[in-house]
Amino acid sequence: DDLILKKEKLIELLKEERAATINQAVTKGLDTKVELKNSSLPWLGQIPKHWKTKRLKYVARVNMQALAESTAEDYEFNYIDIGNVDLEEGVSLGAKINFAEAPSRARRIVKNGDTIVSTVRTYLKAVAHIDFEPKDIICSTGFAVINPGVAFITKFLYYILRSEKFVDRVEALSVGVSYPAINAREIMDITGWYPPTHDEQHKIVNYLDGFLSKTAVRINRLKKEIAYLKEYRTALISEVVTGKIDVRGI
């Protein structure tokens, strides 16, 4: 039990380190000596002096395509609902369904390079980057499907949208207690921030991709170790209480 608890705590520390690293890289960049300026946004704080700030609606697009009500009933697609999206694990695709059997909220068309941000139950932090070539993938109208304009490379915009600064802002603007929600227009009214060159954005993305990949390997290894320990604990209890291990001399 003690070993399991220590490994579970280490996983939580690694997750905290991951969140902090993303936040640091996308708000301060990689140059620790860069001159900073006040962003004029209390929730954002300081950013590098040469970075820009603009409301997302001026530098990105949202909900560009949707299925028409006249879509053929036998049209098949993978459907992404809020339960298929996790901030850490990304998107998990289920079995295909056809339009006739799909829920009425299955309407948003998803393309490669999009980032989907949940507009309902925002406390779940359901944000994911579509970094594969989707074919016939539709997500719920409970998501804002955000696609970058020329100011962003796609993956950098994703890291902005999944950063603690942005996610906390979305939660703060959400309305409702048990079922907090925000509409896509309000999300696009939030100010985004970014380096003016794609080259700097690429460097930040490459750094974060590498760091997150290594962290994921460590977390998965710890999860396997925890699973083995739990199996061992169960087997040990069984062996002792059935008398297969002689404990009289212990």
Short mmCIF file of C-alpha atoms in Angstrom, two decimals:
data_model
loop_
_atom_site.label_atom_id
_atom_site.label_comp_id
_atom_site.label_asym_id
_atom_site.label_seq_id
_atom_site.Cartn_x
_atom_site.Cartn_y
_atom_site.Cartn_z
CA ASP A 1 0.00 0.00 0.00
CA ASP A 2 2.84 2.37 0.85
CA LEU A 3 4.59 1.68 -2.47
CA ILE A 4 1.35 2.19 -4.40
CA LEU A 5 0.65 5.48 -2.60
CA LYS A 6 4.16 6.78 -3.34
CA LYS A 7 3.84 5.95 -7.03
CA GLU A 8 0.38 7.56 -7.22
CA LYS A 9 1.80 10.72 -5.63
CA LEU A 10 4.64 10.71 -8.14
CA ILE A 11 2.12 10.54 -11.00
CA GLU A 12 0.31 13.57 -9.58
CA LEU A 13 3.62 15.45 -9.31
CA LEU A 14 4.45 14.61 -12.92
CA LYS A 15 1.03 15.90 -14.03
CA GLU A 16 1.58 19.12 -12.08
CA GLU A 17 5.02 19.50 -13.66
CA ARG A 18 3.50 18.95 -17.10
CA ALA A 19 0.85 21.63 -16.57
CA ALA A 20 3.43 24.08 -15.20
CA THR A 21 5.81 23.45 -18.11
CA ILE A 22 3.08 24.07 -20.70
CA ASN A 23 2.00 27.22 -18.89
CA GLN A 24 5.57 28.53 -18.67
CA ALA A 25 6.42 27.80 -22.32
CA VAL A 26 3.26 29.32 -23.82
CA THR A 27 3.25 32.45 -21.65
CA LYS A 28 6.98 33.20 -21.30
CA GLY A 29 8.60 31.33 -24.19
CA LEU A 30 11.85 29.35 -24.00
CA ASP A 31 14.28 32.24 -23.49
CA THR A 32 14.63 32.73 -19.73
CA LYS A 33 16.29 36.12 -20.28
CA VAL A 34 13.61 37.57 -22.54
CA GLU A 35 12.26 41.00 -21.61
CA LEU A 36 8.67 40.84 -20.38
CA LYS A 37 5.76 43.26 -20.57
CA ASN A 38 2.42 43.56 -18.85
CA SER A 39 -0.22 41.90 -21.02
CA SER A 40 -2.89 44.24 -19.53
CA LEU A 41 -4.90 41.11 -18.71
CA PRO A 42 -4.88 40.40 -14.96
CA TRP A 43 -5.60 36.69 -15.51
CA LEU A 44 -2.69 36.33 -17.95
CA GLY A 45 0.03 38.44 -16.34
CA GLN A 46 3.33 39.16 -18.08
CA ILE A 47 4.34 37.87 -21.51
CA PRO A 48 7.47 38.47 -23.66
CA LYS A 49 7.72 42.06 -24.86
CA HIS A 50 7.70 41.12 -28.57
CA TRP A 51 4.63 38.86 -28.35
CA LYS A 52 1.21 39.94 -29.60
CA THR A 53 -2.25 39.77 -28.04
CA LYS A 54 -5.52 39.66 -29.97
CA ARG A 55 -8.98 38.31 -29.37
CA LEU A 56 -9.28 34.85 -30.85
CA LYS A 57 -12.06 35.92 -33.20
CA TYR A 58 -9.54 38.07 -35.07
CA VAL A 59 -6.87 35.37 -35.48
CA ALA A 60 -8.84 32.10 -35.61
CA ARG A 61 -12.09 30.63 -36.93
CA VAL A 62 -14.75 28.64 -35.12
CA ASN A 63 -17.40 26.08 -36.17
CA MET A 64 -16.69 26.44 -39.86
CA GLN A 65 -18.59 23.38 -41.07
CA ALA A 66 -21.59 21.37 -39.91
CA LEU A 67 -23.72 18.52 -41.17
CA ALA A 68 -26.93 19.61 -42.88
CA GLU A 69 -30.27 18.29 -41.72
CA SER A 70 -30.65 16.84 -45.20
CA THR A 71 -27.62 14.53 -44.72
CA ALA A 72 -28.30 10.98 -45.95
CA GLU A 73 -29.56 8.75 -43.15
CA ASP A 74 -27.05 6.00 -43.96
CA TYR A 75 -24.02 8.35 -43.80
CA GLU A 76 -21.55 6.77 -41.33
CA PHE A 77 -19.10 8.65 -39.12
CA ASN A 78 -17.14 8.50 -35.88
CA TYR A 79 -18.81 10.62 -33.26
CA ILE A 80 -16.91 12.58 -30.61
CA ASP A 81 -18.85 13.46 -27.47
CA ILE A 82 -17.47 15.00 -24.30
CA GLY A 83 -16.87 11.52 -22.87
CA ASN A 84 -14.43 10.78 -25.73
CA VAL A 85 -12.14 13.70 -24.91
CA ASP A 86 -9.57 13.99 -22.15
CA LEU A 87 -7.08 16.82 -21.62
CA GLU A 88 -4.28 14.32 -21.03
CA GLU A 89 -5.21 11.43 -23.32
CA GLY A 90 -6.71 13.37 -26.23
CA VAL A 91 -9.48 11.85 -28.37
CA SER A 92 -10.65 8.24 -28.23
CA LEU A 93 -12.79 7.25 -31.20
CA GLY A 94 -15.60 4.77 -30.77
CA ALA A 95 -17.48 2.68 -33.30
CA LYS A 96 -19.05 4.38 -36.29
CA ILE A 97 -22.72 5.32 -36.27
CA ASN A 98 -25.00 6.47 -39.04
CA PHE A 99 -26.75 9.81 -39.26
CA ALA A 100 -30.21 8.37 -38.62
CA GLU A 101 -29.13 6.86 -35.28
CA ALA A 102 -26.89 9.72 -34.16
CA PRO A 103 -27.97 12.19 -31.47
CA SER A 104 -29.21 15.54 -32.73
CA ARG A 105 -26.10 17.26 -31.34
CA ALA A 106 -23.81 15.26 -33.67
CA ARG A 107 -23.27 18.05 -36.20
CA ARG A 108 -19.82 19.70 -36.07
CA ILE A 109 -17.41 18.60 -38.83
CA VAL A 110 -13.82 18.13 -37.56
CA LYS A 111 -10.71 18.60 -39.72
CA ASN A 112 -7.01 17.93 -39.26
CA GLY A 113 -5.41 20.82 -37.33
CA ASP A 114 -8.58 21.77 -35.46
CA THR A 115 -8.69 22.07 -31.69
CA ILE A 116 -11.95 21.17 -30.01
CA VAL A 117 -12.89 22.89 -26.75
CA SER A 118 -15.90 21.78 -24.71
CA THR A 119 -18.49 24.51 -24.15
CA VAL A 120 -20.48 22.45 -21.62
CA ARG A 121 -19.36 21.04 -18.27
CA THR A 122 -16.23 23.13 -18.73
CA TYR A 123 -14.81 21.91 -15.41
CA LEU A 124 -13.97 18.64 -17.23
CA LYS A 125 -11.34 20.53 -19.27
CA ALA A 126 -12.20 18.59 -22.44
CA VAL A 127 -9.72 20.09 -24.91
CA ALA A 128 -8.06 18.10 -27.70
CA HIS A 129 -5.99 18.66 -30.83
CA ILE A 130 -6.92 16.80 -34.00
CA ASP A 131 -3.44 15.83 -35.19
CA PHE A 132 -4.45 12.92 -37.41
CA GLU A 133 -6.20 12.93 -40.76
CA PRO A 134 -9.84 12.59 -39.78
CA LYS A 135 -12.19 10.90 -42.16
CA ASP A 136 -15.87 11.19 -41.46
CA ILE A 137 -15.45 12.49 -37.91
CA ILE A 138 -18.21 14.57 -36.35
CA CYS A 139 -18.23 16.10 -32.88
CA SER A 140 -21.00 17.30 -30.62
CA THR A 141 -22.37 20.83 -30.78
CA GLY A 142 -21.17 20.91 -27.17
CA PHE A 143 -17.71 21.68 -28.61
CA ALA A 144 -16.27 24.78 -30.21
CA VAL A 145 -14.21 23.61 -33.19
CA ILE A 146 -11.40 26.16 -33.49
CA ASN A 147 -9.12 26.46 -36.50
CA PRO A 148 -6.17 28.89 -36.57
CA GLY A 149 -5.72 31.71 -38.99
CA VAL A 150 -2.35 32.76 -40.38
CA ALA A 151 -1.13 34.09 -37.01
CA PHE A 152 -0.80 30.61 -35.50
CA ILE A 153 0.62 27.26 -36.38
CA THR A 154 -2.06 24.74 -35.47
CA LYS A 155 -0.28 22.98 -32.58
CA PHE A 156 0.74 26.24 -30.89
CA LEU A 157 -2.87 27.39 -30.81
CA TYR A 158 -3.75 24.04 -29.21
CA TYR A 159 -1.15 24.53 -26.47
CA ILE A 160 -2.57 27.99 -25.79
CA LEU A 161 -6.10 26.60 -25.55
CA ARG A 162 -5.10 23.77 -23.18
CA SER A 163 -2.91 25.95 -20.95
CA GLU A 164 -4.06 26.57 -17.38
CA LYS A 165 -4.36 30.28 -18.11
CA PHE A 166 -6.86 29.77 -20.92
CA VAL A 167 -8.76 26.85 -19.37
CA ASP A 168 -9.18 28.78 -16.11
CA ARG A 169 -10.49 31.76 -18.07
CA VAL A 170 -13.06 29.60 -19.86
CA GLU A 171 -14.20 28.17 -16.52
CA ALA A 172 -14.43 31.66 -14.99
CA LEU A 173 -16.69 32.85 -17.83
CA SER A 174 -18.92 29.77 -17.75
CA VAL A 175 -22.45 30.15 -16.42
CA GLY A 176 -24.21 27.60 -14.23
CA VAL A 177 -23.35 25.56 -11.14
CA SER A 178 -24.08 21.90 -11.82
CA TYR A 179 -23.81 22.23 -15.60
CA PRO A 180 -21.53 25.22 -16.33
CA ALA A 181 -21.47 26.26 -19.97
CA ILE A 182 -20.13 28.92 -22.29
CA ASN A 183 -20.94 29.61 -25.93
CA ALA A 184 -18.43 29.59 -28.76
CA ARG A 185 -18.77 33.33 -29.33
CA GLU A 186 -17.66 34.05 -25.75
CA ILE A 187 -14.66 31.75 -26.16
CA MET A 188 -13.64 33.60 -29.31
CA ASP A 189 -13.91 36.89 -27.41
CA ILE A 190 -11.13 35.73 -25.06
CA THR A 191 -7.76 37.30 -25.84
CA GLY A 192 -5.08 35.00 -27.21
CA TRP A 193 -1.34 35.62 -27.09
CA TYR A 194 1.45 34.42 -29.34
CA PRO A 195 4.95 35.01 -30.73
CA PRO A 196 4.77 36.95 -33.99
CA THR A 197 6.87 34.42 -35.95
CA HIS A 198 5.98 30.84 -36.81
CA ASP A 199 9.62 29.91 -36.22
CA GLU A 200 9.40 30.71 -32.51
CA GLN A 201 6.04 28.95 -32.27
CA HIS A 202 7.56 25.84 -33.88
CA LYS A 203 10.41 25.82 -31.35
CA ILE A 204 7.98 26.01 -28.43
CA VAL A 205 5.80 23.26 -29.92
CA ASN A 206 8.78 20.97 -30.54
CA TYR A 207 10.01 21.50 -26.99
CA LEU A 208 6.60 20.76 -25.48
CA ASP A 209 6.00 17.74 -27.73
CA GLY A 210 9.28 16.22 -26.58
CA PHE A 211 8.70 17.00 -22.91
CA LEU A 212 5.13 15.67 -22.92
CA SER A 213 6.19 12.50 -24.73
CA LYS A 214 8.81 11.72 -22.07
CA THR A 215 6.38 12.54 -19.27
CA ALA A 216 3.73 10.25 -20.79
CA VAL A 217 6.23 7.37 -20.88
CA ARG A 218 7.08 7.88 -17.20
CA ILE A 219 3.42 8.11 -16.17
CA ASN A 220 2.47 4.98 -18.14
CA ARG A 221 5.37 3.05 -16.61
CA LEU A 222 4.24 4.07 -13.10
CA LYS A 223 0.66 3.05 -13.87
CA LYS A 224 1.87 -0.40 -14.95
CA GLU A 225 3.95 -0.72 -11.78
CA ILE A 226 0.90 0.19 -9.69
CA ALA A 227 -1.18 -2.43 -11.53
CA TYR A 228 1.50 -5.10 -10.88
CA LEU A 229 1.67 -4.16 -7.19
CA LYS A 230 -2.11 -4.43 -6.86
CA GLU A 231 -2.05 -7.84 -8.53
CA TYR A 232 0.75 -8.94 -6.18
CA ARG A 233 -1.15 -7.65 -3.14
CA THR A 234 -4.28 -9.56 -4.15
CA ALA A 235 -2.30 -12.76 -4.81
CA LEU A 236 -0.40 -12.43 -1.53
CA ILE A 237 -3.60 -12.08 0.51
CA SER A 238 -5.08 -15.09 -1.25
CA GLU A 239 -1.99 -17.24 -0.66
CA VAL A 240 -1.81 -16.35 3.03
CA VAL A 241 -5.49 -16.73 3.94
CA THR A 242 -5.73 -20.08 2.16
CA GLY A 243 -2.70 -21.43 3.98
CA LYS A 244 -0.52 -21.79 0.90
CA ILE A 245 2.11 -19.63 2.60
CA ASP A 246 3.13 -20.91 6.03
CA VAL A 247 3.34 -17.87 8.30
CA ARG A 248 3.78 -19.75 11.60
CA GLY A 249 7.49 -19.12 11.67
CA ILE A 250 7.21 -15.43 10.81
#
